[in-house]
């Protein structure tokens, strides 16, 4: 029997609780971002009502589980939305900040409950939100009065009681002469509270500040004496997203759509894959032995059932890429508010569906790409205005799919990547510098372990460290990372990800006496061409195709085989990101259902090969990847036939 938790909820029912919390928190964050865009004007009534419903539901389910701290935060948020409905307050930036901080605190409480490591109470979150709302008495007195903007909390007067504060210490030569340094300040702060965190902030060439977060337990005494020691105080707001804390992107539940344990789906997919292999072996044996027609009919029925099971399992594993994208606007908003930059996020292709396996592994790479665009691509508002650009930069996330590949693009309209600057920095770090300055060589340097464009780290980090993570993730998933950049116009990173493991329909091709397969979904058609029709333009072979010309990739040459003298060219026309490409094979052997297994060993991975399969005879057969095969051939001259 399942153990029973507070409120009568069973352990097995907790997954539903986490999923509901995740959905409500996502809705609250998205609604708050929409509200902030209205400024001090009258908020959209539908949005406020939706927010009120979400917080009310969130409060209720947190109360059932016994998470009183989360329940209190949700209750405070509900009060704010109720006042907005009455027109007593408007969603200014300070209030939205406080509400987002309360939502983040709820998420941390729930995440701590799930991990068995309870989050610390955060009374300052409640205090900040409470200070922005009118009292019950004041609310009654103002009923019917015009809406007003919530007043920001008074910080200029300094700390007024217990809570989290940031002591900002600005060292100087004069203070050093008086024996006042960071250690002295920390020791003094330890006498009035507990130091939570200390970090340096570079303010310019040779200038640095230290921000010491302290939980005050005793009065500070004279603020003037602290100021005389180079220390000022700020009230601690809920911290923005940190690179090492990806709670904003991770969510509370593995998925808001797939609530079946992913391990069970993996096991089903494995079984389906084994059944496909057994079917192939049975078909091969029947072909060799000439078995009864009834057995062949049974085989056809087995094939239909396998196809239906495969499609059902694949469909169950598919989730929209919006699971990754939805929280990016909130992340960029926090980064923008901490700098002198302005940026907005545009999302395209949110409903593009990808395998859950990819969603779980793409969160961190996408986070790094967005941070990279904001930190290095987006210029300060004044710089953009001086360059004739809008003060607010645009960061675009786009998802799309083509054949057996998924493309995720992250771009900005900022300053672009300057090759000379990157190469100079790489040389200074003792890293190899390529001779060419093409985008691929430039990207290779940015992704080199140990490269960073900055001497000090901050929330966004420098180019190199984060990019190394992205490139490694792409390689691990059997995909690729590419970049396009233009000075003064922006940079675009593209993640291309093939299906890492899948059952799919494929065409078996004969090339040089060996068999290869290609995903049928990538193939447009198969045609024949005369060798005399082939033309060569700038080392690229072309053949007439419909009303234009089709670039060719000879598979024999690409696979380092001897050239062919066949009287006809068998051209497999496949789609790639650069358009249709004709892959020249010797023959088309058959159409089969195959199980694609990735080549995870880096010593076995070759550009142009997506994985390996078996056709029933026990021999491994390589699966061709049209995208990377074409890209690899584009970099070398065409070989003679």
Coordinates of C-alpha atoms in Angstrom, one line a residue:
X1 CA 0.0 0.0 0.0
X2 CA 1.3 3.5 -0.9
X3 CA 2.5 5.7 2.0
X4 CA 0.1 8.5 2.8
X5 CA 1.4 12.1 3.0
X6 CA -0.2 15.1 4.7
X7 CA -3.6 15.8 3.3
X8 CA -4.2 12.1 2.4
X9 CA -2.2 12.3 -0.8
X10 CA -0.3 9.1 -1.8
X11 CA 3.2 8.9 -3.0
X12 CA 2.1 7.7 -6.4
X13 CA -0.2 10.8 -6.8
X14 CA 2.7 13.2 -6.2
X15 CA 3.7 13.1 -9.9
X16 CA 0.3 14.6 -10.7
X17 CA 1.0 17.3 -8.1
X18 CA 4.3 18.2 -9.5
X19 CA 2.9 18.3 -13.0
X20 CA 0.0 20.6 -11.9
X21 CA 2.4 22.9 -10.1
X22 CA 4.6 23.1 -13.2
X23 CA 1.7 24.0 -15.4
X24 CA 0.4 26.7 -13.1
X25 CA 3.8 28.3 -12.6
X26 CA 4.4 28.4 -16.4
X27 CA 1.0 30.0 -16.9
X28 CA 1.7 32.6 -14.1
X29 CA 5.1 33.5 -15.5
X30 CA 3.8 33.9 -19.1
X31 CA 0.8 36.0 -17.8
X32 CA 3.0 38.3 -15.8
X33 CA 5.3 39.0 -18.8
X34 CA 2.1 39.9 -20.7
X35 CA 0.9 42.1 -17.9
X36 CA 4.2 44.0 -17.7
X37 CA 3.9 45.0 -21.3
X38 CA 0.8 47.1 -20.4
X39 CA 2.9 49.2 -18.1
X40 CA 0.8 51.5 -15.8
X41 CA -2.3 51.1 -18.0
X42 CA -5.3 49.1 -17.2
X43 CA -4.3 45.4 -17.3
X44 CA -6.1 43.0 -19.6
X45 CA -9.0 41.6 -17.6
X46 CA -8.8 38.1 -19.1
X47 CA -5.1 37.8 -18.3
X48 CA -5.7 38.9 -14.7
X49 CA -8.5 36.5 -14.2
X50 CA -6.5 33.6 -15.7
X51 CA -3.6 34.5 -13.3
X52 CA -6.0 34.6 -10.4
X53 CA -7.3 31.2 -11.2
X54 CA -3.8 29.7 -11.6
X55 CA -2.6 31.1 -8.2
X56 CA -5.8 30.0 -6.5
X57 CA -5.4 26.5 -7.8
X58 CA -1.7 26.5 -6.9
X59 CA -2.5 27.7 -3.4
X60 CA -5.0 24.9 -3.0
X61 CA -2.8 22.0 -4.1
X62 CA 0.2 23.3 -2.1
X63 CA -2.1 23.3 1.0
X64 CA -3.2 19.8 0.4
X65 CA 0.4 18.5 0.4
X66 CA 1.2 20.7 3.4
X67 CA 3.6 23.1 1.9
X68 CA 2.6 26.1 4.0
X69 CA 5.4 28.4 2.8
X70 CA 4.4 27.9 -0.8
X71 CA 0.7 28.2 0.1
X72 CA 1.4 31.6 1.7
X73 CA 3.3 32.9 -1.3
X74 CA 0.5 31.8 -3.7
X75 CA -2.0 33.5 -1.3
X76 CA -0.1 36.8 -1.5
X77 CA 0.0 36.6 -5.3
X78 CA -3.7 35.9 -5.3
X79 CA -4.3 39.0 -3.2
X80 CA -2.4 41.1 -5.8
X81 CA -4.4 39.8 -8.7
X82 CA -7.6 40.4 -6.8
X83 CA -6.7 44.0 -6.3
X84 CA -5.8 44.3 -10.0
X85 CA -9.3 43.0 -10.8
X86 CA -10.8 45.8 -8.6
X87 CA -8.6 48.4 -10.3
X88 CA -6.8 49.3 -7.0
X89 CA -3.3 48.6 -8.4
X90 CA -1.6 48.3 -11.8
X91 CA 1.2 45.9 -12.8
X92 CA 4.2 48.2 -12.6
X93 CA 7.7 46.7 -13.0
X94 CA 8.3 46.6 -9.3
X95 CA 5.1 44.6 -8.6
X96 CA 5.8 42.2 -11.5
X97 CA 9.3 41.7 -10.1
X98 CA 7.9 40.8 -6.7
X99 CA 5.2 38.5 -8.2
X100 CA 7.9 36.7 -10.3
X101 CA 10.0 36.4 -7.1
X102 CA 7.1 34.8 -5.3
X103 CA 6.5 32.3 -8.1
X104 CA 10.2 31.4 -8.1
X105 CA 10.0 30.8 -4.3
X106 CA 7.0 28.5 -4.8
X107 CA 8.9 26.6 -7.4
X108 CA 11.9 26.2 -5.0
X109 CA 9.7 25.1 -2.2
X110 CA 8.1 22.4 -4.3
X111 CA 11.4 21.4 -5.9
X112 CA 12.9 21.1 -2.4
X113 CA 10.0 19.0 -1.2
X114 CA 10.5 16.7 -4.2
X115 CA 14.2 16.3 -3.7
X116 CA 14.0 15.8 0.1
X117 CA 16.0 19.0 0.6
X118 CA 13.5 21.6 1.9
X119 CA 14.1 25.1 0.7
X120 CA 14.8 27.8 3.3
X121 CA 11.9 30.1 4.3
X122 CA 12.2 33.4 2.5
X123 CA 10.2 36.0 4.6
X124 CA 11.7 38.8 2.5
X125 CA 9.7 37.5 -0.5
X126 CA 6.5 37.9 1.4
X127 CA 7.6 41.2 2.9
X128 CA 8.5 42.7 -0.5
X129 CA 5.2 41.8 -2.1
X130 CA 3.2 42.9 1.0
X131 CA 4.9 46.3 0.9
X132 CA 3.6 46.9 -2.6
X133 CA 0.0 46.1 -1.7
X134 CA -2.4 48.3 0.1
X135 CA -3.6 47.2 3.5
X136 CA -7.1 45.8 4.0
X137 CA -8.2 49.0 5.7
X138 CA -6.6 51.2 3.0
X139 CA -8.2 48.9 0.3
X140 CA -11.6 49.5 1.7
X141 CA -11.1 53.2 1.9
X142 CA -10.0 53.4 -1.7
X143 CA -12.7 51.2 -3.1
X144 CA -14.0 53.0 -6.2
X145 CA -10.9 55.3 -6.4
X146 CA -8.9 55.5 -9.7
X147 CA -6.3 52.8 -10.2
X148 CA -2.8 53.7 -8.9
X149 CA 0.6 52.2 -9.5
X150 CA 2.0 50.2 -6.6
X151 CA 4.7 52.2 -4.9
X152 CA 8.2 50.7 -4.8
X153 CA 9.7 49.7 -1.5
X154 CA 11.7 52.3 0.3
X155 CA 15.4 51.3 0.1
X156 CA 17.1 54.6 0.3
X157 CA 16.8 54.6 4.0
X158 CA 18.7 51.4 4.3
X159 CA 17.9 48.3 6.3
X160 CA 15.1 48.7 8.6
X161 CA 14.8 45.2 10.2
X162 CA 15.7 41.6 9.9
X163 CA 15.9 40.1 6.4
X164 CA 18.2 39.6 3.4
X165 CA 20.3 42.6 2.3
X166 CA 23.2 43.2 0.0
X167 CA 26.1 45.1 1.4
X168 CA 28.0 46.7 -1.5
X169 CA 31.6 47.4 -0.6
X170 CA 33.7 49.6 -2.9
X171 CA 37.4 49.4 -2.0
X172 CA 39.7 52.3 -2.6
X173 CA 43.3 53.3 -1.9
X174 CA 42.2 55.6 0.9
X175 CA 40.3 52.8 2.6
X176 CA 43.2 50.4 2.3
X177 CA 45.5 52.9 4.0
X178 CA 43.0 53.0 6.9
X179 CA 43.1 49.2 7.1
X180 CA 39.6 48.6 5.7
X181 CA 39.4 45.7 3.2
X182 CA 36.9 43.0 2.3
X183 CA 37.9 40.8 5.2
X184 CA 37.3 43.6 7.7
X185 CA 33.9 44.3 6.2
X186 CA 33.0 40.6 6.3
X187 CA 34.0 40.3 9.9
X188 CA 31.9 43.3 10.8
X189 CA 28.9 42.0 8.9
X190 CA 29.2 38.6 10.7
X191 CA 28.6 40.5 13.9
X192 CA 25.1 41.6 12.8
X193 CA 24.0 38.6 10.7
X194 CA 24.9 35.6 8.7
X195 CA 26.8 36.0 5.4
X196 CA 25.0 34.1 2.6
X197 CA 27.1 34.9 -0.4
X198 CA 30.0 37.1 -1.5
X199 CA 30.9 37.8 -5.1
X200 CA 33.0 40.4 -7.0
X201 CA 31.5 42.6 -9.7
X202 CA 33.8 44.3 -12.3
X203 CA 32.7 47.9 -12.8
X204 CA 35.3 48.9 -15.3
X205 CA 39.1 48.9 -16.0
X206 CA 40.7 48.5 -12.6
X207 CA 37.4 49.0 -10.7
X208 CA 35.7 46.3 -8.7
X209 CA 32.9 46.1 -6.1
X210 CA 32.1 43.3 -3.7
X211 CA 28.4 42.4 -3.1
X212 CA 28.0 40.5 0.1
X213 CA 24.5 39.1 0.8
X214 CA 23.8 39.0 4.5
X215 CA 20.8 37.9 6.6
X216 CA 20.5 40.5 9.3
X217 CA 19.7 39.5 12.8
X218 CA 20.7 42.6 14.7
X219 CA 20.4 46.3 14.1
X220 CA 23.2 47.8 12.0
X221 CA 23.7 50.9 14.0
X222 CA 24.7 54.1 12.3
X223 CA 24.5 53.9 8.5
X224 CA 26.9 56.8 8.2
X225 CA 29.7 54.8 9.8
X226 CA 29.1 52.0 7.2
X227 CA 29.1 54.6 4.4
X228 CA 32.4 56.0 5.8
X229 CA 33.8 52.4 5.4
X230 CA 32.7 52.3 1.7
X231 CA 29.6 50.2 2.3
X232 CA 26.1 50.8 1.2
X233 CA 23.0 48.5 1.6
X234 CA 20.4 47.3 -0.8
X235 CA 17.3 45.2 0.0
X236 CA 17.8 41.7 -1.5
X237 CA 15.3 41.0 -4.2
X238 CA 14.7 37.5 -5.5
X239 CA 17.8 36.7 -7.4
X240 CA 17.8 36.5 -11.2
X241 CA 18.4 33.2 -12.9
X242 CA 22.0 32.1 -12.4
X243 CA 23.8 29.9 -15.0
X244 CA 24.4 27.2 -12.4
X245 CA 20.8 27.2 -11.3
X246 CA 18.5 26.4 -14.2
X247 CA 15.3 26.1 -12.2
X248 CA 13.6 28.5 -14.6
X249 CA 14.2 26.0 -17.4
X250 CA 14.2 22.7 -15.7
X251 CA 10.6 22.7 -14.4
X252 CA 9.2 20.5 -11.7
X253 CA 8.1 17.6 -13.8
X254 CA 9.8 15.7 -16.6
X255 CA 7.0 16.7 -19.0
X256 CA 3.6 18.4 -18.9
X257 CA 2.4 16.1 -21.7
X258 CA 4.1 12.7 -21.2
X259 CA 3.2 11.6 -17.7
X260 CA 4.1 8.0 -18.4
X261 CA 7.4 7.1 -16.9
X262 CA 10.0 7.6 -19.7
X263 CA 11.8 4.4 -18.8
X264 CA 8.6 2.4 -19.6
X265 CA 8.4 4.0 -23.0
X266 CA 12.1 3.3 -23.6
X267 CA 11.5 -0.3 -22.8
X268 CA 8.5 -0.5 -25.1
X269 CA 10.6 1.1 -27.9
X270 CA 13.4 -1.5 -27.3
X271 CA 10.9 -4.3 -27.5
X272 CA 9.4 -2.9 -30.7
X273 CA 12.9 -2.7 -32.1
X274 CA 13.7 -6.3 -31.3
X275 CA 10.4 -7.4 -32.9
X276 CA 11.3 -5.5 -36.1
X277 CA 14.7 -7.3 -36.2
X278 CA 13.0 -10.7 -35.6
X279 CA 10.5 -9.9 -38.4
X280 CA 13.4 -9.1 -40.8
X281 CA 15.1 -12.4 -39.9
X282 CA 11.9 -14.3 -40.4
X283 CA 11.4 -12.6 -43.8
X284 CA 14.9 -13.5 -44.8
X285 CA 14.5 -17.2 -43.8
X286 CA 11.1 -17.4 -45.6
X287 CA 12.7 -16.0 -48.7
X288 CA 15.5 -18.6 -48.6
X289 CA 13.4 -21.6 -47.7
X290 CA 10.3 -20.8 -49.8
X291 CA 7.9 -21.5 -47.0
X292 CA 4.1 -21.7 -47.3
X293 CA 2.0 -18.8 -48.5
X294 CA 0.1 -18.8 -45.2
X295 CA 3.3 -18.0 -43.3
X296 CA 3.8 -15.1 -45.6
X297 CA 0.4 -13.7 -44.8
X298 CA 1.1 -14.1 -41.1
X299 CA 4.3 -12.1 -41.7
X300 CA 2.4 -9.3 -43.4
X301 CA 0.0 -9.1 -40.5
X302 CA 2.9 -9.0 -38.1
X303 CA 4.4 -6.2 -40.1
X304 CA 1.2 -4.2 -39.9
X305 CA 0.9 -4.6 -36.2
X306 CA 4.5 -3.7 -35.7
X307 CA 4.0 -0.5 -37.7
X308 CA 1.0 0.5 -35.7
X309 CA 2.7 -0.1 -32.4
X310 CA 5.8 1.8 -33.5
X311 CA 3.7 4.8 -34.6
X312 CA 1.7 4.8 -31.3
X313 CA 4.9 4.6 -29.2
X314 CA 6.6 7.3 -31.2
X315 CA 3.5 9.6 -31.0
X316 CA 3.4 9.1 -27.2
X317 CA 7.0 10.2 -26.9
X318 CA 6.5 13.4 -28.9
X319 CA 6.2 16.7 -27.0
X320 CA 6.2 20.3 -28.3
X321 CA 9.5 22.1 -28.3
X322 CA 7.7 24.9 -26.4
X323 CA 8.6 23.0 -23.2
X324 CA 12.1 24.5 -23.8
X325 CA 11.1 27.8 -25.3
X326 CA 8.3 29.0 -23.0
X327 CA 10.5 30.2 -20.2
X328 CA 13.2 31.9 -22.2
X329 CA 11.3 35.3 -22.3
X330 CA 11.4 35.3 -18.5
X331 CA 15.1 34.5 -18.4
X332 CA 15.9 37.3 -20.9
X333 CA 13.8 39.7 -19.0
X334 CA 15.8 39.1 -15.8
X335 CA 19.1 39.5 -17.6
X336 CA 18.0 42.7 -19.2
X337 CA 16.9 44.2 -15.9
X338 CA 20.3 43.6 -14.5
X339 CA 22.1 45.4 -17.3
X340 CA 21.8 48.5 -19.5
X341 CA 20.5 46.3 -22.4
X342 CA 17.0 45.9 -23.7
X343 CA 15.8 42.8 -25.5
X344 CA 12.7 41.0 -26.3
X345 CA 12.2 37.3 -27.3
X346 CA 10.3 36.1 -30.3
X347 CA 9.3 32.4 -30.6
X348 CA 8.5 30.5 -33.7
X349 CA 7.6 26.9 -34.2
X350 CA 6.7 26.3 -30.5
X351 CA 4.4 23.4 -31.5
X352 CA 7.1 21.6 -33.4
X353 CA 7.1 18.1 -31.9
X354 CA 10.4 16.4 -30.9
X355 CA 11.1 13.2 -29.0
X356 CA 11.1 13.6 -25.2
X357 CA 14.6 12.2 -25.2
X358 CA 15.8 15.3 -27.0
X359 CA 13.8 17.8 -24.9
X360 CA 15.5 16.6 -21.7
X361 CA 18.9 17.0 -23.2
X362 CA 18.4 20.3 -25.0
X363 CA 17.4 22.5 -22.1
X364 CA 21.0 23.4 -21.1
X365 CA 22.4 23.9 -24.6
X366 CA 19.5 26.3 -25.5
X367 CA 20.0 28.1 -22.2
X368 CA 23.7 28.6 -23.1
X369 CA 22.9 29.8 -26.6
X370 CA 20.4 32.4 -25.3
X371 CA 22.8 33.7 -22.7
X372 CA 25.5 33.9 -25.3
X373 CA 23.4 35.9 -27.7
X374 CA 22.4 38.3 -24.9
X375 CA 25.9 38.7 -23.4
X376 CA 27.8 39.1 -26.6
X377 CA 25.4 39.8 -29.4
X378 CA 23.1 42.3 -27.8
X379 CA 24.6 45.8 -27.5
X380 CA 23.7 48.4 -24.8
X381 CA 20.6 50.4 -25.7
X382 CA 22.6 53.6 -26.3
X383 CA 25.0 51.8 -28.6
X384 CA 22.2 50.4 -30.6
X385 CA 20.5 53.8 -30.9
X386 CA 23.8 55.4 -32.1
X387 CA 24.1 52.7 -34.7
X388 CA 20.6 53.4 -36.0
X389 CA 19.1 50.2 -34.6
X390 CA 16.0 50.0 -32.3
X391 CA 17.0 50.3 -28.7
X392 CA 15.4 47.0 -28.0
X393 CA 17.2 44.0 -29.4
X394 CA 15.5 40.9 -30.8
X395 CA 16.4 37.4 -29.8
X396 CA 14.7 34.8 -32.0
X397 CA 14.2 31.2 -31.2
X398 CA 12.9 29.1 -34.1
X399 CA 12.2 25.3 -34.3
X400 CA 11.4 23.4 -37.4
X401 CA 11.7 19.8 -38.7
X402 CA 12.7 18.4 -42.1
X403 CA 12.6 14.6 -42.9
X404 CA 14.4 12.9 -40.0
X405 CA 16.0 16.1 -38.5
X406 CA 15.0 18.8 -36.1
X407 CA 16.5 22.3 -36.4
X408 CA 16.6 24.7 -33.5
X409 CA 17.9 28.2 -34.3
X410 CA 18.9 30.9 -31.8
X411 CA 19.7 34.3 -33.3
X412 CA 20.1 37.9 -32.4
X413 CA 20.3 41.2 -34.3
X414 CA 23.3 42.5 -32.4
X415 CA 27.0 43.2 -33.2
X416 CA 28.0 39.8 -34.7
X417 CA 31.2 37.9 -34.0
X418 CA 34.4 39.5 -35.1
X419 CA 36.9 36.9 -36.3
X420 CA 40.0 39.0 -35.6
X421 CA 39.0 39.6 -32.0
X422 CA 38.3 35.9 -31.4
X423 CA 41.5 34.7 -33.0
X424 CA 43.6 37.3 -31.1
X425 CA 42.0 36.1 -27.8
X426 CA 42.6 32.5 -28.7
X427 CA 46.3 33.2 -29.5
X428 CA 46.6 35.0 -26.1
X429 CA 45.2 31.9 -24.4
X430 CA 47.7 29.6 -26.2
X431 CA 45.0 27.9 -28.3
X432 CA 45.5 26.9 -31.9
X433 CA 44.3 29.6 -34.4
X434 CA 43.1 28.4 -37.8
X435 CA 44.3 29.9 -41.0
X436 CA 40.8 30.4 -42.5
X437 CA 38.3 32.9 -41.0
X438 CA 35.2 31.2 -42.4
X439 CA 32.2 30.6 -40.0
X440 CA 33.1 27.0 -39.3
X441 CA 36.7 27.8 -38.3
X442 CA 35.4 30.6 -36.2
X443 CA 32.9 28.4 -34.5
X444 CA 35.5 25.7 -33.8
X445 CA 37.5 28.3 -31.9
X446 CA 34.5 29.5 -29.9
X447 CA 33.7 25.9 -28.9
X448 CA 37.3 25.0 -28.0
X449 CA 37.6 23.9 -24.3
X450 CA 39.4 26.6 -22.4
X451 CA 38.5 29.4 -24.7
X452 CA 36.7 32.4 -23.1
X453 CA 36.3 35.9 -24.3
X454 CA 36.3 37.4 -20.8
X455 CA 38.7 37.4 -17.9
X456 CA 36.0 37.4 -15.3
X457 CA 32.7 35.5 -15.2
X458 CA 29.3 36.9 -14.7
X459 CA 25.7 35.7 -15.1
X460 CA 26.1 35.4 -18.8
X461 CA 29.7 34.1 -19.0
X462 CA 32.0 34.5 -21.9
X463 CA 32.0 32.9 -25.4
X464 CA 33.7 29.6 -25.3
X465 CA 32.8 27.9 -22.0
X466 CA 29.1 27.8 -22.7
X467 CA 29.7 27.1 -26.4
X468 CA 31.8 24.0 -25.5
X469 CA 28.8 22.6 -23.6
X470 CA 26.5 23.2 -26.7
X471 CA 28.9 21.6 -29.1
X472 CA 29.4 18.6 -26.8
X473 CA 25.7 18.1 -26.5
X474 CA 25.2 18.3 -30.2
X475 CA 27.9 15.6 -30.8
X476 CA 26.5 13.4 -28.0
X477 CA 23.0 13.5 -29.7
X478 CA 24.5 12.7 -33.1
X479 CA 23.8 16.2 -34.4
X480 CA 25.7 19.3 -35.4
X481 CA 26.1 23.0 -34.5
X482 CA 26.6 25.7 -37.1
X483 CA 26.9 29.4 -37.1
X484 CA 26.2 32.4 -39.4
X485 CA 27.3 35.9 -38.4
X486 CA 27.5 39.3 -40.0
X487 CA 29.3 42.2 -38.4
X488 CA 26.8 44.8 -37.1
X489 CA 23.8 42.6 -38.1
X490 CA 23.8 39.7 -35.8
X491 CA 24.6 36.0 -35.3
X492 CA 22.5 32.8 -35.8
X493 CA 23.4 29.5 -34.2
X494 CA 21.7 26.3 -35.6
X495 CA 21.4 23.0 -33.8
X496 CA 20.6 20.2 -36.1
X497 CA 19.6 17.0 -34.4
X498 CA 18.9 13.7 -36.1
X499 CA 16.7 10.9 -34.5
X500 CA 19.1 9.4 -32.0
X501 CA 17.3 6.0 -31.9
X502 CA 14.2 5.3 -34.0
X503 CA 12.3 2.7 -36.0
X504 CA 11.6 4.1 -39.5
X505 CA 10.9 3.2 -43.1
X506 CA 14.1 3.2 -45.1
X507 CA 15.3 2.6 -48.7
X508 CA 18.2 0.1 -49.0
X509 CA 20.8 1.3 -51.5
X510 CA 23.6 -0.7 -53.2
X511 CA 26.9 1.1 -53.4
X512 CA 30.1 -0.6 -54.5
X513 CA 28.9 -4.1 -53.6
X514 CA 27.8 -3.0 -50.1
X515 CA 24.4 -2.1 -48.7
X516 CA 23.5 1.2 -47.1
X517 CA 20.1 2.6 -46.0
X518 CA 18.6 6.1 -46.0
X519 CA 15.5 7.3 -44.2
X520 CA 12.6 7.2 -46.5
X521 CA 11.2 10.4 -45.0
X522 CA 14.2 12.3 -46.3
X523 CA 13.8 11.1 -49.9
X524 CA 11.7 13.1 -52.4
X525 CA 12.0 10.7 -55.3
X526 CA 14.4 8.3 -57.1
X527 CA 15.3 9.1 -60.8
X528 CA 17.7 8.0 -63.4
X529 CA 20.1 10.3 -65.3
X530 CA 22.5 10.0 -68.2
X531 CA 26.2 10.4 -67.3
X532 CA 26.6 12.7 -70.3
X533 CA 24.0 15.1 -68.7
X534 CA 26.3 15.8 -65.8
X535 CA 27.9 19.3 -65.7
X536 CA 30.6 20.6 -63.4
X537 CA 30.5 24.1 -62.0
X538 CA 33.1 25.2 -59.5
X539 CA 33.9 21.7 -58.4
X540 CA 30.2 20.9 -58.0
X541 CA 28.5 18.3 -60.2
X542 CA 25.0 19.2 -61.5
X543 CA 22.4 17.4 -63.5
X544 CA 19.2 18.8 -65.0
X545 CA 16.2 18.3 -62.7
X546 CA 12.7 19.4 -63.3
X547 CA 13.1 23.1 -64.3
X548 CA 16.5 23.6 -62.7
X549 CA 19.8 21.9 -61.8
X550 CA 20.3 19.4 -59.1
X551 CA 23.7 19.2 -57.2
X552 CA 25.1 15.6 -57.0
X553 CA 27.0 13.7 -54.3
X554 CA 28.5 10.5 -55.6
X555 CA 28.2 8.0 -52.8
X556 CA 31.1 5.9 -54.1
X557 CA 33.4 8.9 -53.8
X558 CA 32.0 10.0 -50.5
X559 CA 32.5 6.5 -49.0
X560 CA 36.0 6.2 -50.5
X561 CA 35.1 3.5 -53.0
X562 CA 36.3 2.9 -56.6
X563 CA 34.4 4.9 -59.2
X564 CA 31.6 3.3 -61.3
X565 CA 31.2 3.0 -65.0
X566 CA 27.5 2.2 -65.0
X567 CA 25.6 3.4 -68.1
X568 CA 22.9 5.0 -66.0
X569 CA 23.1 7.1 -62.8
X570 CA 20.6 6.1 -60.0
X571 CA 19.9 9.4 -58.3
X572 CA 18.2 9.5 -54.9
X573 CA 16.8 13.0 -54.5
X574 CA 16.8 13.9 -50.8
X575 CA 16.0 17.1 -48.9
X576 CA 18.6 19.0 -46.9
X577 CA 18.8 22.4 -45.3
X578 CA 20.5 23.6 -48.5
X579 CA 17.7 22.3 -50.7
X580 CA 17.3 19.0 -52.7
X581 CA 20.5 17.1 -53.4
X582 CA 21.0 14.0 -55.6
X583 CA 22.9 11.1 -54.1
X584 CA 24.3 8.8 -56.8
X585 CA 24.0 5.1 -55.9
X586 CA 24.5 1.9 -57.9
X587 CA 21.1 0.5 -57.3
X588 CA 18.0 0.5 -55.2
X589 CA 17.7 -2.9 -53.4
X590 CA 14.5 -2.7 -51.4
X591 CA 12.3 -0.7 -49.0
X592 CA 12.5 -2.0 -45.4
X593 CA 11.5 -1.0 -41.8
X594 CA 14.7 -0.6 -39.8
X595 CA 15.9 0.1 -36.3
X596 CA 18.4 2.9 -36.2
X597 CA 21.1 2.6 -33.5
X598 CA 23.3 5.6 -32.9
X599 CA 27.1 5.4 -33.1
X600 CA 28.0 6.8 -29.7
X601 CA 31.7 5.8 -29.8
X602 CA 33.5 9.0 -31.0
X603 CA 36.1 6.7 -32.7
X604 CA 33.4 5.2 -34.9
X605 CA 31.5 8.3 -35.8
X606 CA 32.0 9.5 -39.3
X607 CA 30.3 12.6 -41.0
X608 CA 27.5 11.4 -43.2
X609 CA 26.7 8.3 -41.1
X610 CA 23.6 8.6 -38.9
X611 CA 23.8 5.2 -37.3
X612 CA 23.8 1.5 -37.9
X613 CA 21.0 -1.1 -38.5
X614 CA 20.5 -4.8 -39.3
X615 CA 18.4 -6.1 -42.2
X616 CA 17.8 -9.6 -40.8
X617 CA 21.0 -11.4 -41.9
X618 CA 23.0 -10.4 -38.8
X619 CA 25.3 -8.0 -40.7
X620 CA 25.5 -4.4 -39.7
X621 CA 24.4 -1.9 -42.3
X622 CA 25.3 1.8 -42.1
X623 CA 22.5 4.4 -42.2
X624 CA 23.3 7.4 -44.4
X625 CA 22.6 11.0 -43.2
X626 CA 21.9 13.2 -46.2
X627 CA 22.4 16.5 -44.3
X628 CA 26.0 15.9 -43.0
X629 CA 26.9 13.8 -46.1
X630 CA 26.2 16.8 -48.3
X631 CA 27.9 19.2 -46.0
X632 CA 31.1 17.0 -45.9
X633 CA 31.1 16.8 -49.7
X634 CA 30.6 20.5 -50.2
X635 CA 34.0 21.1 -48.6
X636 CA 35.9 19.0 -51.1
X637 CA 36.1 19.0 -54.9
X638 CA 34.1 16.5 -56.9
X639 CA 35.9 13.3 -57.9
X640 CA 35.9 12.0 -61.4
X641 CA 33.7 9.0 -62.1

